[in-house]
mmCIF file of C-alpha atoms in Angstrom:
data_model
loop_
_atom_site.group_PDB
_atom_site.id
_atom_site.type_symbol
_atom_site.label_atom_id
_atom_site.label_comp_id
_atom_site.label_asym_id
_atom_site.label_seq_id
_atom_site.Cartn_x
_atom_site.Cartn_y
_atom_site.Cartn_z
ATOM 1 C CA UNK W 1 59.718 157.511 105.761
ATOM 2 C CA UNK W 2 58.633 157.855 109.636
ATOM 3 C CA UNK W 3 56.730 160.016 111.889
ATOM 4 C CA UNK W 4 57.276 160.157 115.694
ATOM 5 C CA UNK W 5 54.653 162.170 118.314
ATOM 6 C CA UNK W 6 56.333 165.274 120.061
ATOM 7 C CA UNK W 7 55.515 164.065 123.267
ATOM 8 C CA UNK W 8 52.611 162.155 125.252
ATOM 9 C CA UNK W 9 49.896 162.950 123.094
ATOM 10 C CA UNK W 10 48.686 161.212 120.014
ATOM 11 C CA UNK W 11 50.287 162.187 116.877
ATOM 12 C CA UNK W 12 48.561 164.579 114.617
ATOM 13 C CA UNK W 13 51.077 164.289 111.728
ATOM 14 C CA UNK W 14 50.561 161.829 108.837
ATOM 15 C CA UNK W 15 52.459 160.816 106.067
ATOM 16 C CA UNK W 16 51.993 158.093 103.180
ATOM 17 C CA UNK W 17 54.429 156.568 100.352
ATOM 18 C CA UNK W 18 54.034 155.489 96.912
ATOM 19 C CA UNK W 19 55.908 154.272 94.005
ATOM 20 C CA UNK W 20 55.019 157.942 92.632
ATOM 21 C CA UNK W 21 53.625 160.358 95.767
ATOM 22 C CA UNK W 22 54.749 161.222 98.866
ATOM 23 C CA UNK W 23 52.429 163.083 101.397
ATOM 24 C CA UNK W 24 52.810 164.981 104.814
ATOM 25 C CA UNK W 25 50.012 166.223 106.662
ATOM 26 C CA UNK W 26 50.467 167.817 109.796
ATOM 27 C CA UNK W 27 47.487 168.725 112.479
ATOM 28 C CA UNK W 28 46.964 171.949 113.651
ATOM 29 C CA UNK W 29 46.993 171.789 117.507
ATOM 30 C CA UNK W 30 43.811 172.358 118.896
ATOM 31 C CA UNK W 31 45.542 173.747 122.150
ATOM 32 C CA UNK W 32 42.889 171.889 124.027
ATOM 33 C CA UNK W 33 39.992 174.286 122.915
ATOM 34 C CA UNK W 34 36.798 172.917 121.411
ATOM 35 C CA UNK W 35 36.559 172.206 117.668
ATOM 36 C CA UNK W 36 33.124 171.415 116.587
ATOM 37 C CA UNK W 37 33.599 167.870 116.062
ATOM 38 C CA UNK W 38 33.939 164.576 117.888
ATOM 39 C CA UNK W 39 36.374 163.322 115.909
ATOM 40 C CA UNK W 40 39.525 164.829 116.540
ATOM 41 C CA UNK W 41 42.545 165.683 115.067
ATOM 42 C CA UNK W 42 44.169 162.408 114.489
ATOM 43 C CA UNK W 43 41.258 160.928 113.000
ATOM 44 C CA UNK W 44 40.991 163.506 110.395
ATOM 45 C CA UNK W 45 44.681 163.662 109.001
ATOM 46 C CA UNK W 46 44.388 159.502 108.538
ATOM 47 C CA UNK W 47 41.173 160.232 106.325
ATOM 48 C CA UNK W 48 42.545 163.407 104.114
ATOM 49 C CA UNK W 49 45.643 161.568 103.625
ATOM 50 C CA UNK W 50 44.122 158.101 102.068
ATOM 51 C CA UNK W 51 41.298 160.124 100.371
ATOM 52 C CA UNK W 52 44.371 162.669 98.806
ATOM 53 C CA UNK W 53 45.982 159.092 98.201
ATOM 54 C CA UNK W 54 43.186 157.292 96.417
ATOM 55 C CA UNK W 55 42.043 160.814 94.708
ATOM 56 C CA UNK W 56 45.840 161.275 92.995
ATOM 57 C CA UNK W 57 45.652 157.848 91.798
ATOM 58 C CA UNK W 58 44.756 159.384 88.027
ATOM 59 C CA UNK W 59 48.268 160.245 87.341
ATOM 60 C CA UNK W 60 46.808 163.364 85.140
ATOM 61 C CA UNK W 61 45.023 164.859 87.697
ATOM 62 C CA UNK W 62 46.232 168.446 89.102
ATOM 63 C CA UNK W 63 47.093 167.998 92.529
ATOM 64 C CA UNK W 64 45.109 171.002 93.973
ATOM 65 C CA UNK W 65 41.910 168.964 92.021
ATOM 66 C CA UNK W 66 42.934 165.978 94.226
ATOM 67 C CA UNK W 67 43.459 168.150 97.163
ATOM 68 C CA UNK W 68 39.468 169.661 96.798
ATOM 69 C CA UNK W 69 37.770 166.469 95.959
ATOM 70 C CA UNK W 70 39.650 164.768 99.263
ATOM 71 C CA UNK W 71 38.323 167.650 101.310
ATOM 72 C CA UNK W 72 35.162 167.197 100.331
ATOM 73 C CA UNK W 73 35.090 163.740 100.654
ATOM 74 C CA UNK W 74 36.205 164.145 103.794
ATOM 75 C CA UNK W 75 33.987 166.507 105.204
ATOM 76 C CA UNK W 76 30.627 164.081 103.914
ATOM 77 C CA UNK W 77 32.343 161.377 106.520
ATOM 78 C CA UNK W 78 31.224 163.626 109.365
ATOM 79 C CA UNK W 79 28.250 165.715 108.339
ATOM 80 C CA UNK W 80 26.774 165.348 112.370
ATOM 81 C CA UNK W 81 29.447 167.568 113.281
ATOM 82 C CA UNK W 82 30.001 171.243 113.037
ATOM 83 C CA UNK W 83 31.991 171.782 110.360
ATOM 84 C CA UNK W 84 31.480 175.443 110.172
ATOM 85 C CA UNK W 85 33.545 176.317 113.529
ATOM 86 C CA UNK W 86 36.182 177.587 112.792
ATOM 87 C CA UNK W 87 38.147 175.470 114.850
ATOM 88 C CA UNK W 88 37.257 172.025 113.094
ATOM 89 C CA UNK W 89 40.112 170.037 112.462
ATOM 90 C CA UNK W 90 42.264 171.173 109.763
ATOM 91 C CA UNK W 91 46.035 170.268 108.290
ATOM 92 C CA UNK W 92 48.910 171.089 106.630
ATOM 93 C CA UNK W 93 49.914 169.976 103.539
ATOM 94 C CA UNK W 94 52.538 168.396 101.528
ATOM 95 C CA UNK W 95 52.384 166.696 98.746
ATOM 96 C CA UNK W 96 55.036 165.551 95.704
ATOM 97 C CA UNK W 97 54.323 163.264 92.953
ATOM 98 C CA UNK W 98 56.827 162.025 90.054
ATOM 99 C CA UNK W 99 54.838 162.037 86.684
ATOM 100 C CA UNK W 100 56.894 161.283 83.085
ATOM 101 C CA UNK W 101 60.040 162.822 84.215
ATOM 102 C CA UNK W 102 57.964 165.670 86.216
ATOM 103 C CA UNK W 103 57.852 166.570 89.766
ATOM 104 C CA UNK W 104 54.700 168.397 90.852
ATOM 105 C CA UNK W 105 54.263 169.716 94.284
ATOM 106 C CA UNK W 106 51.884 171.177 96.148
ATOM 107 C CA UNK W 107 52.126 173.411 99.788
ATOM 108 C CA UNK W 108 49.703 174.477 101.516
ATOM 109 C CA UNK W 109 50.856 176.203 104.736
ATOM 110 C CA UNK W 110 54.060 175.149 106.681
ATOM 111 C CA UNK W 111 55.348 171.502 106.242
ATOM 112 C CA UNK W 112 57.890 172.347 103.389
ATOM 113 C CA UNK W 113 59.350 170.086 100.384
ATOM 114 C CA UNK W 114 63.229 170.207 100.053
ATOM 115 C CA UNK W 115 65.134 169.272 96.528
ATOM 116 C CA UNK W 116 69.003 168.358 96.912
ATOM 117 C CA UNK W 117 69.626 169.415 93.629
ATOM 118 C CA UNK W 118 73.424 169.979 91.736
ATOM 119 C CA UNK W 119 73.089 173.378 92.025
ATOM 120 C CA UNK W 120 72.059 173.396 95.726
ATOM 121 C CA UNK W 121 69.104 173.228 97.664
ATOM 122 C CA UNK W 122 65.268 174.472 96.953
ATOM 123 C CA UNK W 123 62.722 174.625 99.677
ATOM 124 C CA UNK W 124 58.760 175.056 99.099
ATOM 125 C CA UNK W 125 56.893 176.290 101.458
ATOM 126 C CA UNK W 126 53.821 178.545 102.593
ATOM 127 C CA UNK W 127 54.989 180.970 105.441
ATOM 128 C CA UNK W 128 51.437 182.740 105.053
ATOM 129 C CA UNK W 129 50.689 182.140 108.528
ATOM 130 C CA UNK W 130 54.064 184.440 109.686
ATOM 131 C CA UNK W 131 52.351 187.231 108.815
ATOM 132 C CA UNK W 132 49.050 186.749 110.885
ATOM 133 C CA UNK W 133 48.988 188.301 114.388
ATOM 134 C CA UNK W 134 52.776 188.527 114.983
ATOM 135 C CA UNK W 135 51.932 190.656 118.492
ATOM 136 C CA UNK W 136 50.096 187.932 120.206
ATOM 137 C CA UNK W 137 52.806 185.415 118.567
ATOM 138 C CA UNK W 138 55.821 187.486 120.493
ATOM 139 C CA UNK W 139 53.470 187.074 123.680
ATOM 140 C CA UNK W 140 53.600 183.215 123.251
ATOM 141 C CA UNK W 141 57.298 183.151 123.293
ATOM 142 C CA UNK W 142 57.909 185.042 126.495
ATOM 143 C CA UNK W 143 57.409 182.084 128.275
ATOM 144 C CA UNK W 144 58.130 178.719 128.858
ATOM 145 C CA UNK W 145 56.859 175.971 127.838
ATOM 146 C CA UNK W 146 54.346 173.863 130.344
ATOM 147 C CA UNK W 147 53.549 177.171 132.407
ATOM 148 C CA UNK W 148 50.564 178.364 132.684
ATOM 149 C CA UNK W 149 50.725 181.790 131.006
ATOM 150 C CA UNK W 150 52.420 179.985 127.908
ATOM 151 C CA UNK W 151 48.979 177.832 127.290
ATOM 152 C CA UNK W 152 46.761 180.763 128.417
ATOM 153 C CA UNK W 153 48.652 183.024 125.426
ATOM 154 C CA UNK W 154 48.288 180.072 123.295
ATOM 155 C CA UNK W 155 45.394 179.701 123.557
ATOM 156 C CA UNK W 156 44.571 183.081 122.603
ATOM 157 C CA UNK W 157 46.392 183.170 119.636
ATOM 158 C CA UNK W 158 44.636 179.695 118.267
ATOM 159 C CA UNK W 159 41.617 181.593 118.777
ATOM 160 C CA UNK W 160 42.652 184.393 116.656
ATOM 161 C CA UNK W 161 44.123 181.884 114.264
ATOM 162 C CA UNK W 162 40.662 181.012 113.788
ATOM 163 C CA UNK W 163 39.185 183.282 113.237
ATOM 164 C CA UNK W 164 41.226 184.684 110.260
ATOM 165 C CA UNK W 165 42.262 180.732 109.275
ATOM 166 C CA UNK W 166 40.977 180.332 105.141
ATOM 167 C CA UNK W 167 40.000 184.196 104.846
ATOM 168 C CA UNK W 168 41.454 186.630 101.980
ATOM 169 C CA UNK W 169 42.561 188.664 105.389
ATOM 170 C CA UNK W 170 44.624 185.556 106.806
ATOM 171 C CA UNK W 171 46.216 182.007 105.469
ATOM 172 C CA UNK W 172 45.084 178.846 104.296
ATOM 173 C CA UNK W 173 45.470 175.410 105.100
ATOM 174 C CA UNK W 174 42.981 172.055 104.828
ATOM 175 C CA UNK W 175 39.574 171.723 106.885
ATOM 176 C CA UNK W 176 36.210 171.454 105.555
ATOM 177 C CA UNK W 177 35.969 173.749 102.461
ATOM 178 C CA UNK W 178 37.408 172.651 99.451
ATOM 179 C CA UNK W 179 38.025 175.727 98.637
ATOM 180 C CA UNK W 180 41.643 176.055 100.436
ATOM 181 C CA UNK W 181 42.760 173.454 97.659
ATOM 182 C CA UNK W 182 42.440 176.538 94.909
ATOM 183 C CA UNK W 183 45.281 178.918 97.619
ATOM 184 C CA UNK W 184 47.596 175.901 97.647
ATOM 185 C CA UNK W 185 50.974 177.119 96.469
ATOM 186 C CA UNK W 186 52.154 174.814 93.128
ATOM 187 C CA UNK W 187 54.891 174.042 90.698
ATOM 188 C CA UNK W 188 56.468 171.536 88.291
ATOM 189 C CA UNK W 189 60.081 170.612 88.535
ATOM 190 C CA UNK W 190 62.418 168.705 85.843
ATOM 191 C CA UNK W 191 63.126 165.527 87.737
ATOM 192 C CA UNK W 192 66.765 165.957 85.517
ATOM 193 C CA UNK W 193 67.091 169.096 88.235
ATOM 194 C CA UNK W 194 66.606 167.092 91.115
ATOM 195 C CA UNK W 195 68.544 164.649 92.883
ATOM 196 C CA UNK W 196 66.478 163.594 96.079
ATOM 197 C CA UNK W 197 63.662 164.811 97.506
ATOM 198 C CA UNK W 198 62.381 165.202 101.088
ATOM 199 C CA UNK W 199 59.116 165.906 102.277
ATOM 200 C CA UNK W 200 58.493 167.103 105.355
ATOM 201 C CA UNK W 201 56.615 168.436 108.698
ATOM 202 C CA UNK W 202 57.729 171.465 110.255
ATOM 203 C CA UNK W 203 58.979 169.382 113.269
ATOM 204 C CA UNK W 204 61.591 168.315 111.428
ATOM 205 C CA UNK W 205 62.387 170.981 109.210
ATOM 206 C CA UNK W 206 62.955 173.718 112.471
ATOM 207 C CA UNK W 207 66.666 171.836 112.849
ATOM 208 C CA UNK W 208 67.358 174.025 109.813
ATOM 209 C CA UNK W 209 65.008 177.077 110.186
ATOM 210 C CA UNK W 210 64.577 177.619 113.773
ATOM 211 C CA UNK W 211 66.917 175.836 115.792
ATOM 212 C CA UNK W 212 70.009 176.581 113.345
ATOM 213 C CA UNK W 213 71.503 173.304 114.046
ATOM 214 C CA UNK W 214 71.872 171.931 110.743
ATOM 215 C CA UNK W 215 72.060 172.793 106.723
ATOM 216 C CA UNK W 216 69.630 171.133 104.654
ATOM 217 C CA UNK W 217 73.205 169.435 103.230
ATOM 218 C CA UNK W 218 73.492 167.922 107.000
ATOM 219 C CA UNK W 219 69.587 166.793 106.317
ATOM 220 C CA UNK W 220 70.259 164.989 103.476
ATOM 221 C CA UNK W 221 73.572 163.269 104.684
ATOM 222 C CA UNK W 222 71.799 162.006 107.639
ATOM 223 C CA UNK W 223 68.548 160.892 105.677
ATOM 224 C CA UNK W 224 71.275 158.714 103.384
ATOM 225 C CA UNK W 225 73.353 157.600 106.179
ATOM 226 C CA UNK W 226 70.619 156.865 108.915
ATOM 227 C CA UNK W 227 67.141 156.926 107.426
ATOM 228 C CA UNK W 228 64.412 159.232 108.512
ATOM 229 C CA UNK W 229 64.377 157.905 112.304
ATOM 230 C CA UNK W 230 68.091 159.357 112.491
ATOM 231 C CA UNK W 231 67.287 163.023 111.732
ATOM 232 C CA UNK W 232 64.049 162.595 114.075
ATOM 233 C CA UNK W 233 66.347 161.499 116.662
ATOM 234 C CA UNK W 234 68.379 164.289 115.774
ATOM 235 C CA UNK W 235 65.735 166.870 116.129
ATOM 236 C CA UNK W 236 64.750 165.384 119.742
ATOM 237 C CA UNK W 237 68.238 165.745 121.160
ATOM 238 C CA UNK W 238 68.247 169.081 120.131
ATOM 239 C CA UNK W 239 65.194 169.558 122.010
ATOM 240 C CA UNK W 240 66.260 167.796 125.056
ATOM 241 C CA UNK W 241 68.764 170.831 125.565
ATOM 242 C CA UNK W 242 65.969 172.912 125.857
ATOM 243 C CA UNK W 243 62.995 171.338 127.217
ATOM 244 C CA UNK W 244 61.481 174.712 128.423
ATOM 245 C CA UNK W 245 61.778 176.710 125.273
ATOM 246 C CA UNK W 246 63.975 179.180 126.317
ATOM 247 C CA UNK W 247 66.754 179.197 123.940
ATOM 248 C CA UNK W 248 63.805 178.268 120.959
ATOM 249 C CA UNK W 249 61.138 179.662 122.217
ATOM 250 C CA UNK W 250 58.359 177.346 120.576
ATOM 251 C CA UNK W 251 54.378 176.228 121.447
ATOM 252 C CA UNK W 252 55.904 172.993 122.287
ATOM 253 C CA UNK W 253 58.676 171.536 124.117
ATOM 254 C CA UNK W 254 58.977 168.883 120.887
ATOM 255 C CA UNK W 255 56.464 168.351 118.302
ATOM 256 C CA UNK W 256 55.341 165.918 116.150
ATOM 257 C CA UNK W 257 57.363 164.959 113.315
ATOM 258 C CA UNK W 258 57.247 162.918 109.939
ATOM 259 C CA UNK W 259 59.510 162.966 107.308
ATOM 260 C CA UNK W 260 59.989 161.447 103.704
ATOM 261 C CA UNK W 261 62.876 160.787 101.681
ATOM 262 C CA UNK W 262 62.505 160.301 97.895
ATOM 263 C CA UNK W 263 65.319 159.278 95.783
ATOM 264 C CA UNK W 264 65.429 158.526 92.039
#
């Protein structure tokens, strides 16, 4: 596995490895608007990810019970904050776990899992947010990247986001109500069915769905012949041939990435 920033700032991705589990989280940018809580971004995908860790550790666990109890755990580290705004720090989700010849996974917004399988290739992922205020995102991508009407539109679609983020009317992902857990999207898997694995932030995954640069079989050649640094690197260079968005119109000239590659 690794995980590289998008730029300057800190990373907000996360990701963790185990003999059994492999997890992505992935920050939601706060697009330098307030949030409710000292904290920060950062800080709060490094504590979901080793509570989701430690709370997965009972092999017969569901994984959207591990996902609850991790929020909640989470959300009793920092009770002095406001953890009702609805711009508290939330994440992504990503989770796959190998269990007597079983793969469960576990999505919960936009960092997808990929199988290589013999029959081809299966992605999971939860595009929920795609369908939330698609006016405001077309506004976004009129403009460059690093000017000031792209953060000024940005910023007014994060706090739209908000305000329909973990509502019936909008899409899910992980803050501070364990509730999200129960609109995580699951399945099981054969592990006869599948051949490798990768698990994934959408900063990575865009070489395929956004950028058009690559097939997931191009993925998974470069993940065996290079390692998960390669296809980062791989991502970035596409980038660097548009650093202003204008070809791939995007909220960020690169973003963070983190990838994991599990093979049986």
């Amino acid at each position: 596995m690794d995980t590289h920033p998008g730029g300057a700032n800190p990373n907000e991705d996360w990701g963790a490895g185990t003999p059994t589990l492999a997890v992505v989280l992935d920050g939601l940018s706060t697009a330098g608007l307030t949030t409710g809580c000292r904290h920060g971004v950062p800080w709060y995908v490094a504590h979901l990810g080793s509570q989701l860790v430690a709370a997965l550790a009972d092999m017969d666990r569901q994984l959207a019970d591990g996902l609850s109890d991790a929020l909640e755990r989470v959300a009793k580290l920092h009770p002095e904050c406001d953890l009702k705004n609805p711009g508290t720090p939330s994440a992504t989700v990503a989770v796959l776990r190998h269990r007597s010849g079983i793969l469960d996974h576990l999505v919960l917004a936009d960092s997808p899992i990929v199988f290589e399988g013999p029959q081809g290739y299966s992605v999971f992922t939860d595009l929920r947010v795609d369908d939330v205020l698609p006016e405001i995102r077309a506004e976004v991508e009129q403009h460059e990247t690093h000017t000031p009407e792209h953060r000024e539109t940005l910023q007014r679609l994060v706090l739209a986001q908000r305000e329909v983020r973990n509502t019936p009317e909008g899409y899910w992902v992980a803050a501070a109500d364990p509730e999200a857990a129960g609109h995580a999207l699951t399945g099981m898997t054969s592990l006869s069915e599948v051949q490798a694995a990768a698990v994934m932030s959408d900063g990575v995954s865009r070489l395929v769905t956004e950028y058009e640069m690559a097939t997931w079989s191009d993925v998974f050649a470069t993940l065996r012949a290079g390692g998960p640094r390669d296809l980062i690197a791989a991502v970035r260079k596409v980038e660097a041939t548009d650093p202003t968005g204008r070809r791939w119109p995007r909220y960020k000239s690169g973003d963070d990435a983190t990838v994991v590659l599990c093979e049986w």
